[in-house]
Short mmCIF file of C-alpha atoms and ligand atoms in Angstrom, two decimals:
data_model
loop_
_atom_site.label_atom_id
_atom_site.label_comp_id
_atom_site.label_asym_id
_atom_site.label_seq_id
_atom_site.Cartn_x
_atom_site.Cartn_y
_atom_site.Cartn_z
CA UNK G 4 -0.75 31.01 -30.49
CA UNK G 5 -3.37 30.87 -27.75
CA UNK G 6 -2.05 31.66 -24.30
CA UNK G 7 -2.80 29.19 -21.52
CA UNK G 8 -5.19 30.72 -19.00
CA UNK G 9 -6.53 27.79 -17.07
CA UNK G 10 -4.86 24.59 -15.99
CA UNK G 11 -6.53 21.58 -14.44
CA UNK G 12 -4.59 18.85 -12.67
CA UNK G 13 -6.35 15.54 -12.08
CA UNK G 14 -4.90 13.87 -8.96
CA UNK G 15 -4.05 15.81 -5.79
CA UNK G 16 -1.29 13.55 -4.52
CA UNK G 17 2.44 13.78 -3.89
CA UNK G 18 3.10 14.79 -7.49
CA UNK G 19 0.02 16.83 -8.43
CA UNK G 20 -0.20 18.93 -5.23
CA UNK G 21 3.38 20.25 -4.99
CA UNK G 22 3.81 20.60 -8.79
CA UNK G 23 0.69 22.71 -9.17
CA UNK G 24 1.55 24.79 -6.10
CA UNK G 25 4.83 25.77 -7.77
CA UNK G 26 3.23 26.45 -11.18
CA UNK G 27 0.59 28.65 -9.52
CA UNK G 28 3.27 30.49 -7.57
CA UNK G 29 5.39 31.15 -10.64
CA UNK G 30 2.56 31.93 -13.08
CA UNK G 31 0.19 34.27 -11.24
CA UNK G 32 -1.84 34.95 -14.38
CA UNK G 33 -2.80 31.30 -14.80
CA UNK G 34 -5.65 29.78 -12.82
CA UNK G 35 -4.67 26.34 -11.53
CA UNK G 36 -7.30 23.90 -10.25
CA UNK G 37 -6.27 20.61 -8.69
CA UNK G 38 -9.06 18.04 -8.61
CA UNK G 39 -9.41 14.64 -7.03
CA UNK G 40 -12.11 12.02 -6.52
CA UNK G 41 -11.11 11.79 -2.89
CA UNK G 42 -13.18 14.36 -0.96
CA UNK G 43 -11.14 13.93 2.24
CA UNK G 44 -7.94 14.68 0.42
CA UNK G 45 -9.39 17.84 -1.13
CA UNK G 46 -10.68 18.93 2.29
CA UNK G 47 -7.19 18.46 3.69
CA UNK G 48 -5.69 20.57 0.91
CA UNK G 49 -8.27 23.26 1.73
CA UNK G 50 -7.75 23.02 5.48
CA UNK G 51 -7.11 26.25 7.38
CA UNK G 52 -4.68 24.36 9.59
CA UNK G 53 -1.67 23.86 7.32
CA UNK G 54 -0.39 20.95 9.41
CA UNK G 55 -3.37 19.04 7.96
CA UNK G 56 -2.13 19.18 4.35
CA UNK G 57 -2.15 15.61 2.99
CA UNK G 58 1.44 15.87 1.81
CA UNK G 59 4.31 16.91 4.03
CA UNK G 60 7.06 18.71 2.10
CA UNK G 61 9.36 21.41 3.45
CA UNK G 62 8.23 24.78 2.03
CA UNK G 63 4.90 23.50 0.69
CA UNK G 64 2.76 25.11 3.41
CA UNK G 65 4.16 28.53 2.55
CA UNK G 66 3.27 28.12 -1.13
CA UNK G 67 -0.23 26.95 -0.27
CA UNK G 68 -0.77 29.86 2.08
CA UNK G 69 0.42 32.35 -0.54
CA UNK G 70 -1.55 31.03 -3.51
CA UNK G 71 -4.57 29.07 -2.34
CA UNK G 72 -7.84 30.69 -3.40
CA UNK G 73 -5.90 33.33 -5.35
CA UNK G 74 -4.97 31.37 -8.45
CA UNK G 75 -4.66 27.90 -6.88
CA UNK G 76 -7.81 25.90 -6.13
CA UNK G 77 -8.51 22.40 -4.82
CA UNK G 78 -11.83 20.86 -5.74
CA UNK G 79 -13.76 17.65 -6.39
CA UNK G 80 -15.68 19.18 -9.28
CA UNK G 81 -13.63 17.36 -11.90
CA UNK G 82 -15.98 17.93 -14.85
CA UNK G 83 -16.04 21.70 -14.35
CA UNK G 84 -12.26 21.92 -14.09
CA UNK G 85 -11.79 19.81 -17.23
CA UNK G 86 -14.37 21.82 -19.13
CA UNK G 87 -12.76 25.17 -18.32
CA UNK G 88 -9.11 24.18 -18.74
CA UNK G 89 -6.87 24.76 -21.75
CA UNK G 90 -4.34 22.35 -20.38
CA UNK G 91 -4.95 19.21 -18.29
CA UNK G 92 -2.28 17.41 -16.30
CA UNK G 93 -3.00 13.77 -15.45
CA UNK G 94 -1.34 13.08 -12.16
CA UNK G 95 -3.20 10.09 -10.79
CA UNK G 96 -1.64 7.04 -9.20
CA UNK G 97 -0.39 4.14 -11.31
CA UNK G 98 0.23 1.33 -8.80
CA UNK G 99 1.64 -2.04 -9.75
CA UNK G 100 -1.15 -4.45 -10.74
CA UNK G 101 -2.35 -6.72 -7.96
CA UNK G 102 -4.47 -8.96 -10.20
CA UNK G 103 -4.64 -10.62 -13.61
CA UNK G 104 -2.09 -10.43 -16.40
CA UNK G 105 1.09 -8.66 -15.30
CA UNK G 106 0.17 -9.02 -11.61
CA UNK G 107 3.02 -7.76 -9.41
CA UNK G 108 4.85 -6.35 -12.44
CA UNK G 109 2.88 -4.18 -14.86
CA UNK G 110 1.44 -0.78 -13.97
CA UNK G 111 -2.28 -0.63 -13.38
CA UNK G 112 -3.47 1.97 -15.87
CA UNK G 113 -7.08 1.84 -14.74
CA UNK G 114 -7.01 5.33 -13.22
CA UNK G 115 -5.28 6.84 -16.23
CA UNK G 116 -7.81 5.33 -18.58
CA UNK G 117 -10.70 6.57 -16.42
CA UNK G 118 -9.25 10.09 -16.62
CA UNK G 119 -8.87 9.92 -20.38
CA UNK G 120 -12.46 8.76 -20.74
CA UNK G 121 -13.72 11.50 -18.45
CA UNK G 122 -11.81 14.15 -20.43
CA UNK G 123 -13.20 12.70 -23.67
CA UNK G 124 -16.73 12.89 -22.30
CA UNK G 125 -16.58 16.37 -20.83
CA UNK G 126 -14.35 18.40 -23.18
CA UNK G 127 -16.11 20.83 -25.50
CA UNK G 128 -13.03 22.79 -26.59
CA UNK G 129 -9.49 21.82 -27.70
CA UNK G 130 -7.19 20.67 -24.91
CA UNK G 131 -3.57 19.86 -24.31
CA UNK G 132 -3.43 16.73 -22.17
CA UNK G 133 -0.22 16.05 -20.28
CA UNK G 134 0.80 12.78 -18.69
CA UNK G 135 2.62 13.59 -15.49
CA UNK G 136 2.24 10.28 -13.66
CA UNK G 137 5.05 7.78 -14.17
CA UNK G 138 3.84 5.47 -16.85
CA UNK G 139 5.02 2.60 -18.97
CA UNK G 140 6.20 3.47 -22.43
CA UNK G 141 3.44 3.91 -25.03
CA UNK G 142 0.74 4.95 -22.54
CA UNK G 143 0.45 8.29 -24.32
CA UNK G 144 -0.63 6.49 -27.45
CA UNK G 145 -3.38 4.71 -25.49
CA UNK G 146 -4.58 8.04 -24.07
CA UNK G 147 -4.50 9.50 -27.56
CA UNK G 148 -6.52 6.64 -28.89
CA UNK G 149 -9.28 7.12 -26.33
CA UNK G 150 -9.36 10.89 -26.82
CA UNK G 151 -9.26 10.88 -30.59
CA UNK G 152 -12.14 8.51 -31.00
CA UNK G 153 -14.76 10.65 -29.34
CA UNK G 154 -15.99 12.17 -32.61
CA UNK G 155 -17.09 15.37 -30.87
CA UNK G 156 -14.93 17.65 -33.00
CA UNK G 157 -12.57 18.48 -30.16
CA UNK G 158 -8.87 18.23 -30.88
CA UNK G 159 -6.43 16.92 -28.28
CA UNK G 160 -2.67 17.16 -28.14
CA UNK G 161 -0.98 14.66 -25.85
CA UNK G 162 2.33 15.49 -24.17
CA UNK G 163 4.52 13.55 -21.79
CA UNK G 164 6.09 15.69 -19.07
CA UNK G 165 7.54 13.31 -16.50
CA UNK G 166 8.14 14.52 -13.00
CA UNK G 167 11.65 14.15 -11.60
CA UNK G 168 11.03 15.62 -8.15
CA UNK G 169 12.21 13.63 -5.18
CA UNK G 170 10.05 13.62 -2.08
CA UNK G 171 11.34 15.63 0.84
CA UNK G 172 12.99 18.08 -1.56
CA UNK G 173 10.04 18.48 -3.94
CA UNK G 174 9.69 22.25 -3.74
CA UNK G 175 13.39 22.83 -4.28
CA UNK G 176 13.49 20.26 -7.14
CA UNK G 177 10.51 21.90 -8.81
CA UNK G 178 11.90 25.40 -8.35
CA UNK G 179 15.41 24.57 -9.56
CA UNK G 180 15.02 21.48 -11.76
CA UNK G 181 18.08 19.85 -13.38
CA UNK G 182 15.94 19.65 -16.49
CA UNK G 183 12.34 19.70 -17.65
CA UNK G 184 11.47 17.05 -20.20
CA UNK G 185 8.65 17.51 -22.66
CA UNK G 186 7.77 14.76 -25.10
CA UNK G 187 5.27 15.37 -27.85
CA UNK G 188 4.41 15.03 -31.48
CA UNK G 189 7.45 16.84 -32.86
CA UNK G 190 6.50 16.13 -36.47
CA UNK G 191 3.29 18.17 -36.66
CA UNK G 192 2.64 21.90 -36.29
CA UNK G 193 -0.06 21.28 -33.66
CA UNK G 194 2.30 19.03 -31.72
CA UNK G 195 5.09 21.59 -31.78
CA UNK G 196 2.68 24.31 -30.70
CA UNK G 197 1.52 22.27 -27.71
CA UNK G 198 5.14 21.65 -26.69
CA UNK G 199 5.83 25.39 -26.97
CA UNK G 200 2.83 26.29 -24.80
CA UNK G 201 3.95 23.98 -22.02
CA UNK G 202 7.53 25.11 -22.42
CA UNK G 203 6.44 28.74 -22.00
CA UNK G 204 4.88 27.92 -18.66
CA UNK G 205 8.15 26.45 -17.40
CA UNK G 206 10.13 29.33 -18.86
CA UNK G 207 8.51 31.59 -16.28
CA UNK G 208 11.19 30.27 -13.91
CA UNK G 209 13.34 27.61 -15.64
CA UNK G 210 16.18 28.64 -18.00
CA UNK G 211 15.30 27.68 -21.56
CA UNK G 212 18.41 25.53 -22.05
CA UNK G 213 17.17 23.23 -19.30
CA UNK G 214 13.93 22.47 -21.13
CA UNK G 215 14.44 19.42 -23.34
CA UNK G 216 12.02 18.26 -25.98
CA UNK G 217 11.88 14.74 -27.40
CA UNK G 218 9.43 12.48 -29.08
CA UNK G 219 6.82 11.15 -26.73
CA UNK G 220 8.21 7.64 -26.31
CA UNK G 221 11.73 8.84 -25.54
CA UNK G 222 10.25 11.06 -22.86
CA UNK G 223 8.31 8.19 -21.31
CA UNK G 224 11.30 5.86 -21.45
CA UNK G 225 13.68 8.51 -20.05
CA UNK G 226 11.68 8.69 -16.85
CA UNK G 227 11.83 4.92 -16.31
CA UNK G 228 15.50 4.87 -17.23
CA UNK G 229 16.45 7.72 -14.89
CA UNK G 230 14.79 5.96 -11.95
CA UNK G 231 16.27 2.60 -12.91
CA UNK G 232 19.79 4.09 -13.04
CA UNK G 233 19.35 5.80 -9.67
CA UNK G 234 17.99 2.64 -8.03
CA UNK G 235 20.78 0.62 -9.60
CA UNK G 236 23.39 2.85 -7.97
CA UNK G 237 21.86 2.16 -4.56
CA UNK G 238 21.68 -1.58 -5.17
CA UNK G 239 25.28 -1.51 -6.38
CA UNK G 240 26.60 0.21 -3.26
CA UNK G 241 24.37 -1.98 -1.07
CA UNK G 242 25.88 -5.08 -2.70
CA UNK G 243 29.31 -3.73 -1.82
CA UNK G 244 28.13 -3.03 1.74
CA UNK G 245 27.56 -6.77 2.25
CA UNK G 246 31.10 -7.42 1.08
CA UNK G 247 32.40 -4.71 3.41
CA UNK G 248 30.71 -6.35 6.39
CA UNK G 249 32.39 -9.64 5.49
CA UNK G 250 35.81 -7.99 5.19
CA UNK G 251 37.68 -5.12 6.84
CA UNK G 252 36.46 -2.54 4.33
CA UNK G 253 34.15 0.34 5.23
CA UNK G 254 31.45 1.19 2.71
CA UNK G 255 31.53 4.91 3.54
CA UNK G 256 35.20 5.01 2.65
CA UNK G 257 34.57 3.04 -0.53
CA UNK G 258 31.72 5.40 -1.55
CA UNK G 259 33.92 8.40 -0.95
CA UNK G 260 36.81 6.92 -2.87
CA UNK G 261 34.76 6.02 -5.95
CA UNK G 262 32.69 9.21 -5.77
CA UNK G 263 35.79 11.30 -6.38
CA UNK G 264 35.91 9.84 -9.88
CA UNK G 265 34.09 12.55 -11.82
CA UNK G 266 32.59 9.90 -14.11
CA UNK G 267 30.92 8.25 -11.12
CA UNK G 268 30.22 11.33 -8.99
CA UNK G 269 29.52 11.47 -5.23
CA UNK G 270 25.70 11.52 -5.10
CA UNK G 271 23.36 8.61 -4.43
CA UNK G 272 26.06 6.37 -3.02
CA UNK G 273 24.78 6.05 0.55
CA UNK G 274 24.48 2.42 1.51
CA UNK G 275 21.22 1.84 3.36
CA UNK G 276 18.70 -0.66 4.60
CA UNK G 277 17.27 -0.56 1.07
CA UNK G 278 15.53 1.93 -1.16
CA UNK G 279 11.80 2.55 -0.94
CA UNK G 280 9.34 5.04 -2.34
CA UNK G 281 6.57 4.84 -4.87
CA UNK G 282 8.79 5.09 -7.93
CA UNK G 283 11.95 3.00 -7.99
CA UNK G 284 10.51 -0.47 -7.62
CA UNK G 285 7.43 0.29 -9.70
CA UNK G 286 9.40 1.83 -12.54
CA UNK G 287 11.91 -1.02 -12.68
CA UNK G 288 9.06 -3.52 -12.65
CA UNK G 289 7.60 -1.62 -15.60
CA UNK G 290 10.92 -1.72 -17.40
CA UNK G 291 11.22 -5.44 -16.76
CA UNK G 292 7.68 -6.04 -17.93
CA UNK G 293 8.10 -4.08 -21.16
CA UNK G 294 11.44 -5.78 -21.88
CA UNK G 295 9.89 -9.22 -21.43
CA UNK G 296 6.96 -8.30 -23.62
CA UNK G 297 9.48 -7.58 -26.40
CA UNK G 298 11.24 -10.91 -25.61
CA UNK G 299 14.31 -9.09 -24.32
CA UNK G 300 14.80 -11.49 -21.44
CA UNK G 301 18.45 -10.62 -20.77
CA UNK G 302 17.52 -6.96 -20.47
CA UNK G 303 14.65 -7.82 -18.16
CA UNK G 304 16.84 -10.08 -15.99
CA UNK G 305 19.49 -7.39 -15.73
CA UNK G 306 17.11 -4.78 -14.28
CA UNK G 307 15.20 -7.27 -12.19
CA UNK G 308 18.37 -7.90 -10.21
CA UNK G 309 18.32 -4.31 -8.95
CA UNK G 310 15.11 -5.21 -7.11
CA UNK G 311 16.35 -8.61 -6.00
CA UNK G 312 19.41 -6.95 -4.47
CA UNK G 313 17.18 -4.46 -2.69
CA UNK G 314 15.02 -7.26 -1.26
CA UNK G 315 18.19 -9.03 -0.15
CA UNK G 316 19.44 -5.89 1.62
CA UNK G 317 16.23 -5.50 3.66
CA UNK G 318 16.24 -9.19 4.57
CA UNK G 319 19.95 -9.15 5.37
CA UNK G 320 19.47 -6.21 7.75
CA UNK G 321 16.67 -7.96 9.64
CA UNK G 322 18.61 -11.23 9.75
CA UNK G 323 21.63 -9.45 11.14
CA UNK G 324 19.54 -8.11 14.01
CA UNK G 325 18.22 -11.59 14.78
CA UNK G 326 21.63 -13.23 14.52
CA UNK G 327 23.32 -10.59 16.66
CA UNK G 328 20.66 -10.84 19.36
CA UNK G 329 21.85 -14.40 20.00
CA UNK G 330 19.70 -15.90 17.24
CA UNK G 331 16.38 -15.09 18.83
CA UNK G 332 14.24 -11.99 19.11
CA UNK G 333 11.24 -13.88 20.47
CA UNK G 334 9.45 -11.51 22.89
CA UNK G 335 12.40 -9.13 22.83
CA UNK G 336 11.46 -5.48 22.50
CA UNK G 337 13.06 -3.74 19.52
CA UNK G 338 12.64 -0.05 18.71
CA UNK G 339 12.32 1.00 15.07
CA UNK G 340 13.29 4.62 14.50
CA UNK G 341 11.70 5.92 11.33
CA UNK G 342 8.96 4.48 9.17
CA UNK G 343 8.93 6.88 6.17
CA UNK G 344 10.90 5.68 3.12
CA UNK G 345 13.28 8.62 3.56
CA UNK G 346 13.55 11.72 5.75
CA UNK G 347 11.41 14.86 5.37
CA UNK G 348 8.37 13.05 4.03
CA UNK G 349 5.35 11.32 5.54
CA UNK G 350 5.24 8.90 2.60
CA UNK G 351 5.70 5.24 3.51
CA UNK G 352 5.13 3.55 0.15
CA UNK G 353 7.54 0.60 -0.24
CA UNK G 354 9.47 1.81 2.80
CA UNK G 355 12.17 -0.66 3.90
CA UNK G 356 10.81 -0.26 7.46
CA UNK G 357 7.64 -2.17 6.55
CA UNK G 358 9.58 -5.24 5.44
CA UNK G 359 12.11 -5.13 8.26
CA UNK G 360 9.21 -4.94 10.72
CA UNK G 361 7.52 -7.88 9.00
CA UNK G 362 10.64 -10.08 9.27
CA UNK G 363 11.06 -9.23 12.93
CA UNK G 364 7.38 -9.84 13.67
CA UNK G 365 7.70 -13.25 12.01
CA UNK G 366 10.38 -13.97 14.58
CA UNK G 367 7.92 -12.90 17.29
CA UNK G 368 9.71 -9.71 18.28
CA UNK G 369 7.85 -6.93 20.08
CA UNK G 370 8.23 -3.72 18.12
CA UNK G 371 7.96 -0.10 19.24
CA UNK G 372 7.95 2.38 16.41
CA UNK G 373 8.64 6.10 16.32
CA UNK G 374 8.47 8.36 13.26
CA UNK G 375 8.12 12.14 13.52
CA UNK G 376 5.71 12.43 10.57
CA UNK G 377 3.99 9.10 9.98
CA UNK G 378 0.71 8.42 11.79
CA UNK G 379 -0.08 5.32 13.82
CA UNK G 380 -2.93 4.51 11.45
CA UNK G 381 -0.60 4.53 8.46
CA UNK G 382 1.91 2.25 10.18
CA UNK G 383 -0.77 -0.34 10.94
CA UNK G 384 -2.22 -0.03 7.44
CA UNK G 385 1.24 -0.78 6.04
CA UNK G 386 1.91 -3.93 8.09
CA UNK G 387 -1.66 -5.17 7.80
CA UNK G 388 -1.59 -4.77 4.02
CA UNK G 389 1.14 -7.42 3.80
CA UNK G 390 -1.35 -9.93 5.16
CA UNK G 391 1.37 -11.94 6.88
CA UNK G 392 -0.63 -12.26 10.10
CA UNK G 393 -3.95 -11.05 11.50
CA UNK G 394 -4.52 -7.40 12.37
CA UNK G 395 -5.02 -8.44 15.97
CA UNK G 396 -1.63 -10.16 16.06
CA UNK G 397 0.01 -7.05 14.61
CA UNK G 398 -1.66 -4.94 17.30
CA UNK G 399 -0.40 -7.27 20.02
CA UNK G 400 3.20 -7.11 18.82
CA UNK G 401 3.60 -3.58 17.50
CA UNK G 402 3.22 -0.31 19.35
CA UNK G 403 3.51 3.18 17.94
CA UNK G 404 4.88 6.01 20.11
CA UNK G 405 4.89 9.79 19.78
CA UNK G 406 7.99 10.29 21.79
CA UNK G 407 11.46 8.77 21.57
CA UNK G 408 12.22 8.02 25.23
CA UNK G 409 9.00 5.99 25.62
CA UNK G 410 9.83 4.18 22.40
CA UNK G 411 13.22 2.91 23.52
CA UNK G 412 12.49 2.17 27.20
CA UNK G 413 13.27 -1.45 28.02
CA UNK G 414 14.30 -2.39 24.47
CA UNK G 415 17.13 -4.77 23.64
CA UNK G 416 17.93 -3.09 20.36
CA UNK G 417 17.27 -0.03 18.25
CA UNK G 418 17.12 -0.12 14.46
CA UNK G 419 17.43 3.19 12.61
CA UNK G 420 15.40 2.86 9.42
CA UNK G 421 14.92 6.45 8.25
CA UNK G 422 17.63 9.12 8.28
CA UNK G 423 15.61 11.83 10.13
CA UNK G 424 18.00 14.60 11.30
CA UNK G 425 16.43 14.70 14.76
CA UNK G 426 17.66 11.15 15.48
CA UNK G 427 21.25 12.37 15.46
CA UNK G 428 20.62 14.84 18.29
CA UNK G 429 18.73 12.56 20.65
CA UNK G 430 20.11 12.23 24.17
CA UNK G 431 21.78 8.89 23.41
CA UNK G 432 23.19 8.62 26.93
CA UNK G 433 19.67 8.77 28.36
CA UNK G 434 18.51 6.28 25.72
CA UNK G 435 21.34 3.90 26.63
CA UNK G 436 20.48 4.06 30.30
CA UNK G 437 16.84 3.16 29.69
CA UNK G 438 17.59 0.07 27.57
CA UNK G 439 18.25 -3.58 28.44
CA UNK G 440 21.93 -4.49 28.37
CA UNK G 441 23.81 -5.22 26.22
CA UNK G 442 22.20 -2.38 24.27
CA UNK G 443 22.41 -2.80 20.50
CA UNK G 444 22.03 -0.20 17.78
CA UNK G 445 21.63 -1.20 14.12
CA UNK G 446 22.04 1.93 12.09
CA UNK G 447 20.39 1.22 8.74
CA UNK G 448 21.31 4.69 7.50
CA UNK G 449 24.79 5.21 8.95
CA UNK G 450 23.73 8.53 10.45
CA UNK G 451 25.00 8.08 14.00
CA UNK G 452 28.56 8.68 15.16
CA UNK G 453 29.90 5.13 15.62
CA UNK G 454 32.73 5.96 18.00
CA UNK G 455 30.49 8.17 20.15
CA UNK G 456 27.88 5.42 20.33
CA UNK G 457 30.49 2.83 21.29
CA UNK G 458 31.94 5.16 23.93
CA UNK G 459 28.46 5.41 25.50
CA UNK G 460 28.38 1.63 25.78
CA UNK G 461 26.27 0.64 22.79
CA UNK G 462 27.13 -2.34 20.63
CA UNK G 463 26.86 -0.46 17.36
CA UNK G 464 26.40 -1.94 13.88
CA UNK G 465 26.29 0.29 10.82
CA UNK G 466 25.63 -0.82 7.24
CA UNK G 467 28.76 -1.98 5.44
CA UNK G 468 31.04 -1.47 8.42
C1 UDX S 11 12.88 9.23 -6.92
C2 UDX S 11 13.77 10.02 -7.91
O1 UDX S 11 14.92 10.52 -7.21
C3 UDX S 11 12.98 11.16 -8.53
O2 UDX S 11 13.76 11.81 -9.52
C4 UDX S 11 11.71 10.60 -9.17
O3 UDX S 11 10.91 11.65 -9.69
C5 UDX S 11 10.90 9.81 -8.16
O4 UDX S 11 11.71 8.78 -7.58
P1 UDX S 11 12.05 9.61 -4.42
O5 UDX S 11 11.61 8.18 -4.50
O6 UDX S 11 11.09 10.63 -3.94
O7 UDX S 11 12.55 10.12 -5.86
O8 UDX S 11 13.34 9.70 -3.46
P2 UDX S 11 14.90 9.43 -3.63
O9 UDX S 11 15.61 10.55 -2.97
O10 UDX S 11 15.29 9.14 -5.00
O11 UDX S 11 15.11 8.15 -2.70
C6 UDX S 11 14.59 6.88 -3.04
C7 UDX S 11 15.04 5.84 -2.02
O12 UDX S 11 16.43 5.58 -2.14
C8 UDX S 11 14.82 6.26 -0.57
O13 UDX S 11 14.34 5.17 0.18
C9 UDX S 11 16.20 6.67 -0.11
O14 UDX S 11 16.38 6.56 1.27
C10 UDX S 11 17.06 5.67 -0.88
N1 UDX S 11 18.45 6.13 -1.07
C11 UDX S 11 18.72 7.26 -1.78
C12 UDX S 11 19.51 5.36 -0.56
O15 UDX S 11 19.28 4.33 0.07
N2 UDX S 11 20.79 5.79 -0.77
C13 UDX S 11 21.09 6.91 -1.49
O16 UDX S 11 22.28 7.21 -1.65
C14 UDX S 11 20.02 7.68 -2.00
P1 ADP S 12 1.43 10.32 -6.81
O1 ADP S 12 2.58 10.00 -5.89
O2 ADP S 12 1.64 9.80 -8.21
O3 ADP S 12 1.06 11.76 -6.80
P2 ADP S 12 -0.87 9.72 -5.10
O4 ADP S 12 -1.46 8.38 -4.78
O5 ADP S 12 -0.22 10.52 -4.03
O6 ADP S 12 0.17 9.44 -6.30
O7 ADP S 12 -1.97 10.64 -5.77
C1 ADP S 12 -2.81 10.27 -6.82
C2 ADP S 12 -4.19 10.89 -6.59
O8 ADP S 12 -4.97 10.67 -7.78
C3 ADP S 12 -4.99 10.30 -5.43
O9 ADP S 12 -5.33 11.33 -4.52
C4 ADP S 12 -6.25 9.69 -6.10
O10 ADP S 12 -7.43 9.88 -5.32
C5 ADP S 12 -6.34 10.52 -7.38
N1 ADP S 12 -7.10 9.88 -8.46
C6 ADP S 12 -7.00 8.60 -8.92
N2 ADP S 12 -7.84 8.39 -9.95
C7 ADP S 12 -8.52 9.55 -10.16
C8 ADP S 12 -9.53 9.99 -11.10
N3 ADP S 12 -10.00 9.16 -12.04
N4 ADP S 12 -9.97 11.26 -11.00
C9 ADP S 12 -9.47 12.09 -10.06
N5 ADP S 12 -8.53 11.75 -9.17
C10 ADP S 12 -8.04 10.50 -9.20
#
């Protein structure tokens, strides 16, 4: 069996960048080239100043420093990297369609198809092509179709190797994965060989018993299912949080009590302002779309409710702020702490903060935003993209700060939207003193100490309390 010497990864984003950095670090004898159409992004990956890397992940800078230009390369020369590689990972974005059939629901596979066509055009030797991006079920067969009809004598093996890393803990998740899933053509010798070659790469650092192989469609569906189950847990506990707020129950106590049941387990039971991120909503929408296309409407409705509950939670949080501030936030200054969809990442895709901000802006609030990793430009891009009002109006009502005490000065309320550790250690007494009174805190992540906050004078509202 031929040993893999060169890997190419198409797409230098949140998945491609960190994944390839870990592979390069663990397999020093393999040359890994990450390519992207976006020249700026590649320049950022190649930047001397590691704070300029396009993805913020704890531990990533160290890996880049250790491996870049040794056996890890970032480039825009896609054709060359494809031509030289034995193995090609496709790690491009698959956003939800914003047009045509399946608009707002199906995944847009335009970028995947473009990659497949480019590989088909450029490849002169046999390749193993791996889908790494999260994709709807049966995408591999579409890729296969494009690749196998090139008639240039090159043979392609298609594998599905979904990524389970969570942002903010990507390097740890990649280094110590719960499992690695490889889907391929398990009924042919060539298929089995391709699976083995990929498995060998992972075996450089992952115990063999954690590497699972399945047929390609099971692999694709497992990824969607895993994310749907995780998102469903959050929507379930968020549904209970609403009930807790209406009664005397406390959602943290309920989570703890049910989490002790070993069948339920304690993880992923933190009630919040709503889940975000590039995967959960998109993957459930994909699941819903596929189910409907097979006329499984009950199945589709079931999963769709996970998203509806999440939308409700974001809206409910914003409405609670408005209601508590005496039913009007018109021209009241409100500080939003956190814009990223979770801590330890600069990613804002589908972040609850964007929607909470939009609701409050609709009510003519004046917002001041602080996030330790998200740039001002990104924050404006996110609110402007919703198209709810003009860019000028957004600029008039929203301000971004680099420092917490400026952010909160003169505000009527603070809403905690991301669970950044640094928020816990702020000088809350100083913050209280600089705010309008009564000073409200809406803790959308339940990270602050409620009794301490109340003792300082705040009117404190957690989620599900
Ligand atoms: C997720 C999956 O965890 C990962 O396996 C998959 O590869 C990609 O999608 P990610 O979106 O990066 O990862 O982050 P995750 O930690 O799953 O959090 C998703 C959202 O759920 C965040 O907004 C987070 O704040 C929220 N969340 C998570 C909660 O509200 N409560 C919880 O208990 C856990
Ligand atoms: P993910 O979270 O899945 O990694 P990102 O949006 O962070 O998604 O990254 C995907 C990357 O793929 C982007 O940098 C984008 O420029 C790149 N990309 C999209 N299509 C192509 C293509 N046909 N060839 C090369 N790169 C592409």
